[in-house]
mmCIF file of C-alpha atoms in Angstrom:
data_model
loop_
_atom_site.group_PDB
_atom_site.id
_atom_site.type_symbol
_atom_site.label_atom_id
_atom_site.label_comp_id
_atom_site.label_asym_id
_atom_site.label_seq_id
_atom_site.Cartn_x
_atom_site.Cartn_y
_atom_site.Cartn_z
ATOM 1 C CA MET A 95 81.479 -30.441 -125.359
ATOM 2 C CA ARG A 96 79.136 -32.864 -127.188
ATOM 3 C CA LYS A 97 79.715 -33.071 -130.903
ATOM 4 C CA SER A 98 76.916 -33.235 -133.457
ATOM 5 C CA HIS A 99 77.287 -36.141 -135.840
ATOM 6 C CA PRO A 100 76.301 -35.365 -139.485
ATOM 7 C CA LEU A 101 75.020 -38.904 -140.039
ATOM 8 C CA ARG A 102 72.666 -38.576 -137.100
ATOM 9 C CA ARG A 103 71.217 -35.340 -138.513
ATOM 10 C CA VAL A 104 70.533 -37.021 -141.860
ATOM 11 C CA VAL A 105 68.711 -39.894 -140.186
ATOM 12 C CA LEU A 106 66.545 -37.534 -138.138
ATOM 13 C CA ALA A 107 65.659 -35.402 -141.188
ATOM 14 C CA THR A 108 64.682 -38.442 -143.207
ATOM 15 C CA ALA A 109 62.463 -39.736 -140.397
ATOM 16 C CA ALA A 110 60.710 -36.374 -140.148
ATOM 17 C CA THR A 111 60.047 -36.316 -143.898
ATOM 18 C CA VAL A 112 58.588 -39.818 -143.880
ATOM 19 C CA SER A 113 56.332 -38.933 -140.935
ATOM 20 C CA GLY A 114 55.029 -35.892 -142.792
ATOM 21 C CA VAL A 115 54.211 -37.891 -145.917
ATOM 22 C CA VAL A 116 52.391 -40.505 -143.854
ATOM 23 C CA LEU A 117 50.363 -37.787 -142.159
ATOM 24 C CA LEU A 118 49.355 -36.228 -145.488
ATOM 25 C CA LEU A 119 48.286 -39.583 -146.889
ATOM 26 C CA SER A 120 46.183 -40.256 -143.815
ATOM 27 C CA LEU A 121 44.286 -37.010 -144.454
ATOM 28 C CA LYS A 122 43.519 -37.823 -148.132
ATOM 29 C CA PRO A 123 40.000 -39.169 -148.873
ATOM 30 C CA SER A 124 39.810 -42.948 -148.821
ATOM 31 C CA SER A 125 38.430 -42.996 -152.389
ATOM 32 C CA ASP A 126 38.913 -40.790 -155.402
ATOM 33 C CA PRO A 127 35.503 -40.189 -157.057
ATOM 34 C CA GLY A 128 37.128 -39.374 -160.375
ATOM 35 C CA ALA A 129 39.228 -42.493 -160.358
ATOM 36 C CA ALA A 130 36.281 -44.657 -159.293
ATOM 37 C CA GLN A 131 34.162 -43.309 -162.127
ATOM 38 C CA ALA A 132 36.932 -43.861 -164.620
ATOM 39 C CA ALA A 133 37.317 -47.430 -163.427
ATOM 40 C CA ALA A 134 33.609 -48.127 -163.847
ATOM 41 C CA PRO A 135 32.118 -46.236 -166.834
ATOM 42 C CA GLY A 136 28.558 -47.173 -165.898
ATOM 43 C CA ALA A 137 28.832 -46.073 -162.282
ATOM 44 C CA GLY A 138 26.467 -43.274 -161.415
ATOM 45 C CA ALA A 139 24.770 -43.499 -164.803
ATOM 46 C CA ALA A 140 21.504 -44.595 -163.258
ATOM 47 C CA GLN A 141 21.403 -41.286 -161.443
ATOM 48 C CA GLU A 142 22.077 -39.487 -164.712
ATOM 49 C CA ALA A 143 19.329 -41.482 -166.334
ATOM 50 C CA ALA A 144 16.580 -41.041 -163.821
ATOM 51 C CA GLN A 145 17.412 -39.578 -160.456
ATOM 52 C CA GLY A 146 15.362 -36.417 -160.946
ATOM 53 C CA GLY A 147 16.854 -34.705 -157.930
ATOM 54 C CA ALA A 148 18.355 -35.498 -154.567
ATOM 55 C CA GLY A 149 16.475 -38.293 -152.884
ATOM 56 C CA ALA A 150 13.888 -38.583 -155.664
ATOM 57 C CA VAL A 151 12.881 -42.067 -156.806
ATOM 58 C CA VAL A 152 11.676 -42.287 -160.387
ATOM 59 C CA SER A 153 9.836 -45.194 -161.982
ATOM 60 C CA GLY A 154 7.846 -45.292 -165.191
ATOM 61 C CA THR A 155 7.989 -45.394 -168.966
ATOM 62 C CA MET A 156 9.366 -42.381 -170.835
ATOM 63 C CA THR A 157 9.326 -41.922 -174.596
ATOM 64 C CA GLY A 158 11.882 -39.604 -176.107
ATOM 65 C CA ASP A 159 11.242 -37.145 -178.900
ATOM 66 C CA ALA A 160 11.499 -38.547 -182.422
ATOM 67 C CA ALA A 161 14.894 -37.752 -183.908
ATOM 68 C CA GLN A 162 14.910 -37.262 -187.669
ATOM 69 C CA THR A 163 17.757 -38.879 -189.606
ATOM 70 C CA GLN A 164 18.713 -39.063 -193.268
ATOM 71 C CA TYR A 165 16.924 -42.400 -193.542
ATOM 72 C CA GLY A 166 13.935 -41.874 -191.253
ATOM 73 C CA ALA A 167 12.861 -41.104 -187.717
ATOM 74 C CA VAL A 168 14.227 -42.807 -184.620
ATOM 75 C CA GLN A 169 12.330 -42.723 -181.329
ATOM 76 C CA VAL A 170 13.332 -44.452 -178.112
ATOM 77 C CA ARG A 171 11.300 -45.511 -175.087
ATOM 78 C CA ILE A 172 12.896 -46.445 -171.779
ATOM 79 C CA THR A 173 11.477 -48.164 -168.732
ATOM 80 C CA VAL A 174 12.860 -46.896 -165.426
ATOM 81 C CA VAL A 175 12.452 -48.749 -162.137
ATOM 82 C CA GLU A 176 13.732 -47.000 -159.008
ATOM 83 C CA ASN A 177 16.179 -44.821 -160.949
ATOM 84 C CA LYS A 178 17.520 -47.616 -163.132
ATOM 85 C CA ILE A 179 16.862 -48.203 -166.815
ATOM 86 C CA THR A 180 15.551 -51.746 -167.023
ATOM 87 C CA LYS A 181 14.533 -51.712 -170.675
ATOM 88 C CA ALA A 182 15.173 -49.669 -173.820
ATOM 89 C CA GLU A 183 13.425 -50.043 -177.148
ATOM 90 C CA ALA A 184 13.065 -48.188 -180.434
ATOM 91 C CA VAL A 185 9.411 -47.465 -181.150
ATOM 92 C CA GLN A 186 10.442 -45.896 -184.449
ATOM 93 C CA ALA A 187 13.423 -46.715 -186.657
ATOM 94 C CA PRO A 188 14.311 -46.439 -190.365
ATOM 95 C CA LYS A 189 12.655 -49.040 -192.594
ATOM 96 C CA GLY A 190 12.779 -50.074 -196.211
ATOM 97 C CA GLY A 191 15.592 -51.461 -198.341
ATOM 98 C CA THR A 192 18.958 -51.631 -196.597
ATOM 99 C CA SER A 193 17.562 -49.490 -193.751
ATOM 100 C CA THR A 194 15.608 -52.478 -192.452
ATOM 101 C CA GLN A 195 18.772 -54.573 -192.282
ATOM 102 C CA LYS A 196 20.709 -51.813 -190.550
ATOM 103 C CA THR A 197 17.909 -51.282 -188.053
ATOM 104 C CA GLU A 198 17.742 -54.991 -187.252
ATOM 105 C CA LEU A 199 21.510 -54.980 -186.790
ATOM 106 C CA ALA A 200 21.835 -51.798 -184.745
ATOM 107 C CA VAL A 201 18.801 -51.425 -182.518
ATOM 108 C CA PRO A 202 19.204 -54.595 -180.402
ATOM 109 C CA LYS A 203 22.834 -53.649 -179.721
ATOM 110 C CA LEU A 204 21.892 -50.086 -178.820
ATOM 111 C CA ASN A 205 19.109 -51.288 -176.525
ATOM 112 C CA ALA A 206 21.497 -53.605 -174.699
ATOM 113 C CA ALA A 207 24.134 -50.876 -174.421
ATOM 114 C CA VAL A 208 21.659 -48.493 -172.783
ATOM 115 C CA VAL A 209 20.748 -50.971 -170.049
ATOM 116 C CA ALA A 210 24.413 -51.791 -169.500
ATOM 117 C CA ARG A 211 25.672 -48.185 -169.406
ATOM 118 C CA GLN A 212 22.583 -46.565 -167.865
ATOM 119 C CA SER A 213 23.053 -43.432 -169.969
ATOM 120 C CA ALA A 214 23.083 -42.044 -173.505
ATOM 121 C CA ASN A 215 26.863 -42.281 -173.502
ATOM 122 C CA ILE A 216 26.924 -45.387 -175.664
ATOM 123 C CA ASP A 217 28.980 -46.363 -178.685
ATOM 124 C CA MET A 218 27.586 -46.129 -182.179
ATOM 125 C CA VAL A 219 27.056 -49.316 -184.145
ATOM 126 C CA SER A 220 29.409 -49.616 -187.081
ATOM 127 C CA GLY A 221 27.564 -49.441 -190.399
ATOM 128 C CA ALA A 222 24.523 -47.731 -188.838
ATOM 129 C CA THR A 223 25.884 -44.300 -187.960
ATOM 130 C CA TYR A 224 22.771 -42.260 -188.713
ATOM 131 C CA THR A 225 20.478 -44.656 -186.874
ATOM 132 C CA SER A 226 22.851 -44.684 -183.891
ATOM 133 C CA GLU A 227 23.019 -40.895 -183.735
ATOM 134 C CA GLY A 228 19.225 -40.575 -183.921
ATOM 135 C CA TYR A 229 18.868 -43.266 -181.279
ATOM 136 C CA LYS A 230 21.184 -41.477 -178.872
ATOM 137 C CA LYS A 231 19.392 -38.145 -179.362
ATOM 138 C CA SER A 232 15.969 -39.628 -178.688
ATOM 139 C CA LEU A 233 17.380 -41.608 -175.767
ATOM 140 C CA GLN A 234 18.774 -38.447 -174.203
ATOM 141 C CA SER A 235 15.357 -36.834 -174.615
ATOM 142 C CA ALA A 236 13.749 -39.744 -172.732
ATOM 143 C CA ILE A 237 16.377 -39.450 -169.995
ATOM 144 C CA ASP A 238 15.716 -35.709 -169.730
ATOM 145 C CA LYS A 239 12.026 -36.440 -169.258
ATOM 146 C CA ALA A 240 12.863 -38.924 -166.535
ATOM 147 C CA ASN A 241 14.944 -36.291 -164.786
ATOM 148 C CA ALA A 242 12.098 -33.792 -165.107
ATOM 149 C CA SER A 243 9.822 -36.106 -163.161
ATOM 150 C CA ALA A 244 11.627 -35.407 -159.885
ATOM 151 C CA GLY A 245 9.625 -36.143 -156.789
ATOM 152 C CA ALA A 246 7.055 -38.255 -158.630
ATOM 153 C CA SER A 247 6.597 -41.909 -157.902
ATOM 154 C CA GLN A 248 6.254 -42.513 -161.620
ATOM 155 C CA GLY A 249 7.512 -40.617 -164.646
ATOM 156 C CA GLN A 250 5.000 -38.088 -165.827
ATOM 157 C CA GLY A 251 6.866 -36.991 -168.954
ATOM 158 C CA GLN A 252 5.241 -39.561 -171.239
ATOM 159 C CA GLY A 253 2.951 -41.380 -168.890
ATOM 160 C CA SER A 254 3.189 -44.848 -167.452
ATOM 161 C CA GLY A 255 0.688 -47.561 -166.873
ATOM 162 C CA SER A 256 -0.454 -46.333 -163.490
ATOM 163 C CA ALA A 257 -2.645 -43.431 -164.524
ATOM 164 C CA GLN A 258 -4.045 -41.428 -161.655
ATOM 165 C CA ALA A 259 -7.351 -40.418 -163.248
ATOM 166 C CA ALA A 260 -10.249 -42.857 -163.446
ATOM 167 C CA GLY A 261 -12.450 -43.166 -166.481
ATOM 168 C CA THR A 262 -12.408 -44.119 -170.155
ATOM 169 C CA PHE A 263 -9.715 -42.634 -172.376
ATOM 170 C CA THR A 264 -9.365 -42.982 -176.139
ATOM 171 C CA GLY A 265 -5.909 -42.598 -177.615
ATOM 172 C CA ASP A 266 -5.089 -40.824 -180.840
ATOM 173 C CA ALA A 267 -5.455 -42.896 -184.000
ATOM 174 C CA ALA A 268 -2.051 -44.229 -185.077
ATOM 175 C CA GLN A 269 -1.672 -44.626 -188.830
ATOM 176 C CA THR A 270 0.016 -47.805 -190.046
ATOM 177 C CA GLN A 271 0.872 -49.219 -193.445
ATOM 178 C CA TYR A 272 -2.372 -51.199 -193.434
ATOM 179 C CA GLY A 273 -4.743 -48.788 -191.719
ATOM 180 C CA ALA A 274 -5.397 -46.853 -188.530
ATOM 181 C CA VAL A 275 -5.225 -48.312 -185.035
ATOM 182 C CA GLN A 276 -6.941 -46.597 -182.120
ATOM 183 C CA VAL A 277 -7.119 -47.850 -178.557
ATOM 184 C CA ARG A 278 -9.532 -47.102 -175.740
ATOM 185 C CA ILE A 279 -8.734 -47.950 -172.122
ATOM 186 C CA THR A 280 -10.743 -47.989 -168.924
ATOM 187 C CA VAL A 281 -8.812 -46.925 -165.826
ATOM 188 C CA ALA A 282 -9.871 -47.503 -162.219
ATOM 189 C CA GLY A 283 -7.799 -47.263 -159.058
ATOM 190 C CA GLY A 284 -4.739 -46.210 -161.058
ATOM 191 C CA LYS A 285 -4.858 -49.403 -163.140
ATOM 192 C CA ILE A 286 -5.980 -50.344 -166.635
ATOM 193 C CA THR A 287 -9.014 -52.556 -166.162
ATOM 194 C CA LYS A 288 -9.933 -52.845 -169.829
ATOM 195 C CA ALA A 289 -8.319 -52.191 -173.211
ATOM 196 C CA GLU A 290 -9.909 -52.405 -176.629
ATOM 197 C CA ALA A 291 -9.152 -51.387 -180.194
ATOM 198 C CA VAL A 292 -11.880 -49.144 -181.571
ATOM 199 C CA GLN A 293 -10.046 -49.032 -184.887
ATOM 200 C CA ALA A 294 -7.834 -51.665 -186.495
ATOM 201 C CA PRO A 295 -6.758 -52.607 -190.051
ATOM 202 C CA LYS A 296 -9.418 -54.373 -192.099
ATOM 203 C CA GLY A 297 -9.718 -56.116 -195.424
ATOM 204 C CA GLY A 298 -7.924 -59.128 -196.879
ATOM 205 C CA THR A 299 -5.248 -60.610 -194.645
ATOM 206 C CA SER A 300 -5.543 -57.596 -192.320
ATOM 207 C CA ASP A 301 -8.757 -59.070 -190.890
ATOM 208 C CA GLN A 302 -6.933 -62.227 -189.851
ATOM 209 C CA LYS A 303 -4.000 -60.332 -188.378
ATOM 210 C CA THR A 304 -6.314 -58.030 -186.453
ATOM 211 C CA GLN A 305 -8.297 -60.949 -185.052
ATOM 212 C CA LEU A 306 -5.049 -62.650 -184.107
ATOM 213 C CA SER A 307 -3.252 -59.703 -182.516
ATOM 214 C CA VAL A 308 -5.776 -57.352 -180.926
ATOM 215 C CA PRO A 309 -7.123 -59.727 -178.243
ATOM 216 C CA LYS A 310 -3.548 -60.537 -177.205
ATOM 217 C CA LEU A 311 -2.566 -56.861 -177.143
ATOM 218 C CA ASN A 312 -5.664 -56.019 -175.080
ATOM 219 C CA GLN A 313 -4.744 -58.665 -172.523
ATOM 220 C CA GLU A 314 -1.110 -57.547 -172.367
ATOM 221 C CA ALA A 315 -2.103 -53.900 -171.882
ATOM 222 C CA VAL A 316 -4.211 -54.819 -168.854
ATOM 223 C CA ALA A 317 -1.551 -57.156 -167.467
ATOM 224 C CA ALA A 318 1.358 -54.730 -167.940
ATOM 225 C CA GLY A 319 -0.577 -51.604 -167.015
ATOM 226 C CA SER A 320 1.465 -49.701 -169.599
ATOM 227 C CA ALA A 321 2.338 -49.495 -173.295
ATOM 228 C CA ASP A 322 5.485 -51.487 -172.624
ATOM 229 C CA ILE A 323 4.135 -54.648 -174.217
ATOM 230 C CA ASP A 324 5.506 -57.066 -176.788
ATOM 231 C CA SER A 325 4.486 -56.946 -180.437
ATOM 232 C CA VAL A 326 2.488 -59.898 -181.725
ATOM 233 C CA SER A 327 4.444 -61.991 -184.200
ATOM 234 C CA GLY A 328 3.028 -61.672 -187.705
ATOM 235 C CA ALA A 329 1.235 -58.406 -186.889
ATOM 236 C CA THR A 330 4.110 -55.995 -186.344
ATOM 237 C CA TYR A 331 2.524 -52.906 -187.884
ATOM 238 C CA THR A 332 -0.749 -53.393 -186.037
ATOM 239 C CA SER A 333 1.132 -53.988 -182.783
ATOM 240 C CA GLU A 334 3.238 -50.848 -183.178
ATOM 241 C CA GLY A 335 0.182 -48.746 -183.984
ATOM 242 C CA TYR A 336 -1.632 -50.253 -181.010
ATOM 243 C CA LYS A 337 1.191 -49.367 -178.628
ATOM 244 C CA LYS A 338 1.398 -45.797 -179.906
ATOM 245 C CA SER A 339 -2.335 -45.222 -179.487
ATOM 246 C CA LEU A 340 -2.267 -46.964 -176.101
ATOM 247 C CA GLN A 341 0.495 -44.636 -174.931
ATOM 248 C CA SER A 342 -1.586 -41.672 -176.120
ATOM 249 C CA ALA A 343 -4.535 -42.921 -174.059
ATOM 250 C CA LEU A 344 -2.276 -43.306 -171.022
ATOM 251 C CA ASP A 345 -1.015 -39.762 -171.504
ATOM 252 C CA LYS A 346 -4.589 -38.509 -171.525
ATOM 253 C CA ALA A 347 -5.360 -40.501 -168.415
ATOM 254 C CA LYS A 348 -2.446 -38.864 -166.626
ATOM 255 C CA ALA A 349 -3.645 -35.474 -167.764
ATOM 256 C CA GLY A 350 -7.132 -36.338 -166.488
ATOM 257 C CA LYS A 351 -8.711 -35.693 -169.881
ATOM 258 C CA GLY A 352 -11.286 -38.443 -170.045
ATOM 259 C CA ALA A 353 -12.745 -39.051 -173.476
ATOM 260 C CA SER A 354 -16.053 -40.168 -172.054
ATOM 261 C CA SER A 355 -16.310 -37.919 -169.026
ATOM 262 C CA GLY A 356 -15.143 -34.415 -168.321
ATOM 263 C CA SER A 357 -14.180 -35.396 -164.821
ATOM 264 C CA GLY A 358 -12.608 -38.670 -165.950
ATOM 265 C CA ASN A 359 -14.985 -40.702 -163.817
ATOM 266 C CA ALA A 360 -16.713 -43.244 -165.977
ATOM 267 C CA GLY A 361 -18.253 -45.206 -163.181
ATOM 268 C CA GLY A 362 -20.650 -42.594 -161.875
ATOM 269 C CA SER A 363 -24.085 -41.595 -163.037
ATOM 270 C CA ALA A 364 -24.025 -40.492 -166.651
ATOM 271 C CA SER A 365 -26.718 -37.907 -166.059
ATOM 272 C CA GLY A 366 -26.228 -36.879 -162.468
ATOM 273 C CA SER A 367 -25.743 -33.281 -163.556
ATOM 274 C CA SER A 368 -28.328 -33.241 -166.315
ATOM 275 C CA SER A 369 -30.633 -30.263 -166.410
ATOM 276 C CA GLY A 370 -34.385 -30.396 -166.119
ATOM 277 C CA SER A 371 -34.753 -29.712 -169.837
ATOM 278 C CA SER A 372 -32.760 -32.860 -170.554
ATOM 279 C CA ALA A 373 -35.116 -34.901 -168.445
ATOM 280 C CA GLY A 374 -38.120 -33.229 -169.995
ATOM 281 C CA SER A 375 -37.121 -34.261 -173.484
ATOM 282 C CA SER A 376 -36.679 -37.915 -172.651
ATOM 283 C CA GLY A 377 -38.585 -38.505 -169.442
ATOM 284 C CA SER A 378 -37.352 -39.233 -165.935
ATOM 285 C CA SER A 379 -36.624 -42.535 -164.291
ATOM 286 C CA GLY A 380 -37.255 -42.250 -160.566
ATOM 287 C CA ALA A 381 -34.574 -40.235 -158.791
ATOM 288 C CA ALA A 382 -32.230 -40.574 -161.783
ATOM 289 C CA GLN A 383 -32.812 -38.362 -164.782
ATOM 290 C CA ALA A 384 -32.768 -39.934 -168.236
ATOM 291 C CA LYS A 385 -31.435 -38.471 -171.436
ATOM 292 C CA THR A 386 -31.368 -39.469 -175.065
ATOM 293 C CA VAL A 387 -28.147 -39.169 -177.032
ATOM 294 C CA THR A 388 -27.567 -39.802 -180.732
ATOM 295 C CA GLY A 389 -24.219 -41.070 -181.946
ATOM 296 C CA SER A 390 -22.328 -40.059 -185.050
ATOM 297 C CA VAL A 391 -23.286 -41.295 -188.505
ATOM 298 C CA GLU A 392 -20.941 -44.124 -189.529
ATOM 299 C CA GLN A 393 -20.566 -44.818 -193.232
ATOM 300 C CA THR A 394 -20.361 -48.478 -194.250
ATOM 301 C CA GLN A 395 -19.983 -50.260 -197.566
ATOM 302 C CA TYR A 396 -23.764 -50.621 -197.771
ATOM 303 C CA GLY A 397 -24.938 -47.365 -196.234
ATOM 304 C CA PRO A 398 -24.853 -45.206 -193.082
ATOM 305 C CA VAL A 399 -25.544 -46.467 -189.572
ATOM 306 C CA GLN A 400 -26.530 -44.192 -186.690
ATOM 307 C CA VAL A 401 -27.498 -45.209 -183.171
ATOM 308 C CA ARG A 402 -29.548 -43.438 -180.519
ATOM 309 C CA ILE A 403 -29.482 -44.492 -176.872
ATOM 310 C CA THR A 404 -31.417 -43.577 -173.761
ATOM 311 C CA VAL A 405 -29.356 -43.426 -170.586
ATOM 312 C CA ALA A 406 -30.602 -43.363 -166.988
ATOM 313 C CA GLY A 407 -28.619 -43.887 -163.813
ATOM 314 C CA GLY A 408 -25.439 -44.400 -165.800
ATOM 315 C CA LYS A 409 -26.954 -47.304 -167.751
ATOM 316 C CA ILE A 410 -28.306 -47.799 -171.264
ATOM 317 C CA THR A 411 -32.038 -48.385 -170.974
ATOM 318 C CA LYS A 412 -32.787 -48.318 -174.688
ATOM 319 C CA ALA A 413 -30.869 -48.526 -177.964
ATOM 320 C CA GLU A 414 -32.131 -48.072 -181.498
ATOM 321 C CA ALA A 415 -30.758 -47.533 -184.995
ATOM 322 C CA VAL A 416 -32.094 -44.315 -186.507
ATOM 323 C CA GLN A 417 -30.231 -45.080 -189.711
ATOM 324 C CA ALA A 418 -29.271 -48.448 -191.218
ATOM 325 C CA PRO A 419 -28.484 -49.837 -194.701
ATOM 326 C CA LYS A 420 -31.511 -50.268 -196.969
ATOM 327 C CA GLY A 421 -32.322 -51.777 -200.340
ATOM 328 C CA GLY A 422 -31.918 -55.279 -201.729
ATOM 329 C CA THR A 423 -30.320 -57.746 -199.337
ATOM 330 C CA SER A 424 -29.428 -54.880 -196.997
ATOM 331 C CA ASP A 425 -33.049 -54.772 -195.806
ATOM 332 C CA GLN A 426 -32.864 -58.389 -194.693
ATOM 333 C CA LYS A 427 -29.495 -57.935 -192.999
ATOM 334 C CA THR A 428 -30.715 -54.832 -191.189
ATOM 335 C CA GLN A 429 -33.864 -56.573 -189.986
ATOM 336 C CA LEU A 430 -31.763 -59.511 -188.845
ATOM 337 C CA SER A 431 -28.970 -57.630 -187.093
ATOM 338 C CA VAL A 432 -30.302 -54.378 -185.632
ATOM 339 C CA PRO A 433 -32.738 -55.889 -183.088
ATOM 340 C CA LYS A 434 -29.958 -58.176 -181.824
ATOM 341 C CA LEU A 435 -27.495 -55.300 -181.626
ATOM 342 C CA ASN A 436 -30.019 -53.173 -179.742
ATOM 343 C CA GLN A 437 -30.537 -55.923 -177.179
ATOM 344 C CA GLU A 438 -26.822 -56.536 -176.744
ATOM 345 C CA ALA A 439 -26.131 -52.829 -176.275
ATOM 346 C CA VAL A 440 -28.617 -52.640 -173.399
ATOM 347 C CA ALA A 441 -27.386 -55.897 -171.871
ATOM 348 C CA ALA A 442 -23.680 -55.035 -172.104
ATOM 349 C CA GLY A 443 -24.069 -51.355 -171.263
ATOM 350 C CA SER A 444 -21.223 -50.615 -173.678
ATOM 351 C CA ALA A 445 -20.127 -50.868 -177.294
ATOM 352 C CA ASP A 446 -18.172 -54.031 -176.512
ATOM 353 C CA ILE A 447 -20.681 -56.296 -178.214
ATOM 354 C CA ASP A 448 -20.376 -59.094 -180.762
ATOM 355 C CA SER A 449 -20.977 -58.516 -184.443
ATOM 356 C CA VAL A 450 -23.955 -60.309 -185.947
ATOM 357 C CA SER A 451 -22.933 -63.069 -188.333
ATOM 358 C CA GLY A 452 -23.802 -62.172 -191.913
ATOM 359 C CA ALA A 453 -24.041 -58.451 -191.133
ATOM 360 C CA THR A 454 -20.449 -57.548 -190.329
ATOM 361 C CA TYR A 455 -20.402 -54.087 -191.900
ATOM 362 C CA THR A 456 -23.679 -53.060 -190.300
ATOM 363 C CA SER A 457 -22.504 -54.385 -186.948
ATOM 364 C CA GLU A 458 -19.221 -52.485 -187.102
ATOM 365 C CA GLY A 459 -20.963 -49.243 -188.050
ATOM 366 C CA TYR A 460 -23.479 -49.790 -185.260
ATOM 367 C CA LYS A 461 -20.753 -50.271 -182.648
ATOM 368 C CA LYS A 462 -18.856 -47.157 -183.730
ATOM 369 C CA SER A 463 -21.961 -44.985 -183.626
ATOM 370 C CA LEU A 464 -22.951 -46.554 -180.303
ATOM 371 C CA GLN A 465 -19.568 -45.705 -178.839
ATOM 372 C CA SER A 466 -19.933 -42.145 -180.074
ATOM 373 C CA ALA A 467 -23.261 -41.896 -178.277
ATOM 374 C CA LEU A 468 -21.755 -43.350 -175.103
ATOM 375 C CA ASP A 469 -18.924 -40.815 -175.241
ATOM 376 C CA LYS A 470 -21.436 -37.985 -175.535
ATOM 377 C CA ALA A 471 -23.479 -39.378 -172.673
ATOM 378 C CA GLY A 472 -20.442 -39.830 -170.465
ATOM 379 C CA VAL A 473 -21.005 -43.534 -169.920
#
């Protein structure tokens, strides 16, 4: 009879246990998602920030809702490229007194933290608790808008530079400490082809700052194709107002609400759908019908200016001032400037004309009324 050795049974049992453990480990997933996320706090945050759904690729500029704090509003804009936040900035932040110092201290750190973490799960900046909390709330709002743009090639929550509609779009006037700023853009082929400020601060040093900053901002808007442009040093308030109005114009372009054309197409014939009565009142020009449109009355320091234009085939064929400053030296300035302005309006086919030296106020009023007429005509 063969005897069973106790030691042998122990060895066999131990071997079986080890084999079972090895088998269980071989069936466990090769990576633990929870552990991987804990090891890398930023991992997967890009998806949280802008994935917008399975397989969706989101790119664009999204502006969060303004978050009110005890010391002022905070509003954050993010730039997303292929589901990653590449830039974060505060378009509004508390100002005045110690708030300015706290903003200058906190915002750059918060911006950097957003890009690093790819989410609103960022640490507050010590000494700027309220600003940090407002920042995070507005940031989350921007992220939510990015997520809502699932399936779109660009974020549609707040608009990006590549507007789909074509035409001329005028943004809302943005009030600044030194005056209103309002931007008009021309969009063609999904790109900004022209940007201009139809309103900007004036008077005293504001004239110099406007002349310094606006041309640069116009160029940057066209180059960037979005409102994600740098402020001009020495003209911070004007720059911020410009960007806000520019973003408003981009939003309108995305919505297809052209300021100068109901269909958003500024390049077509301005009077292609004009009725016979319109042609009868101002004559016809070959196959294209002509119409006469009068712009708004613009008040200047020396009196009102109002412009009337005749449009045919999408072009200005005649321009005239039906009102202009009168009396004293105003008569001379009007006689000097208006004929030149009329000629330039016809030649340029737009309100983007030079002011006449020595008649600045009349020239500015003329251009505003001319633009009003162009908007009505759909040119």
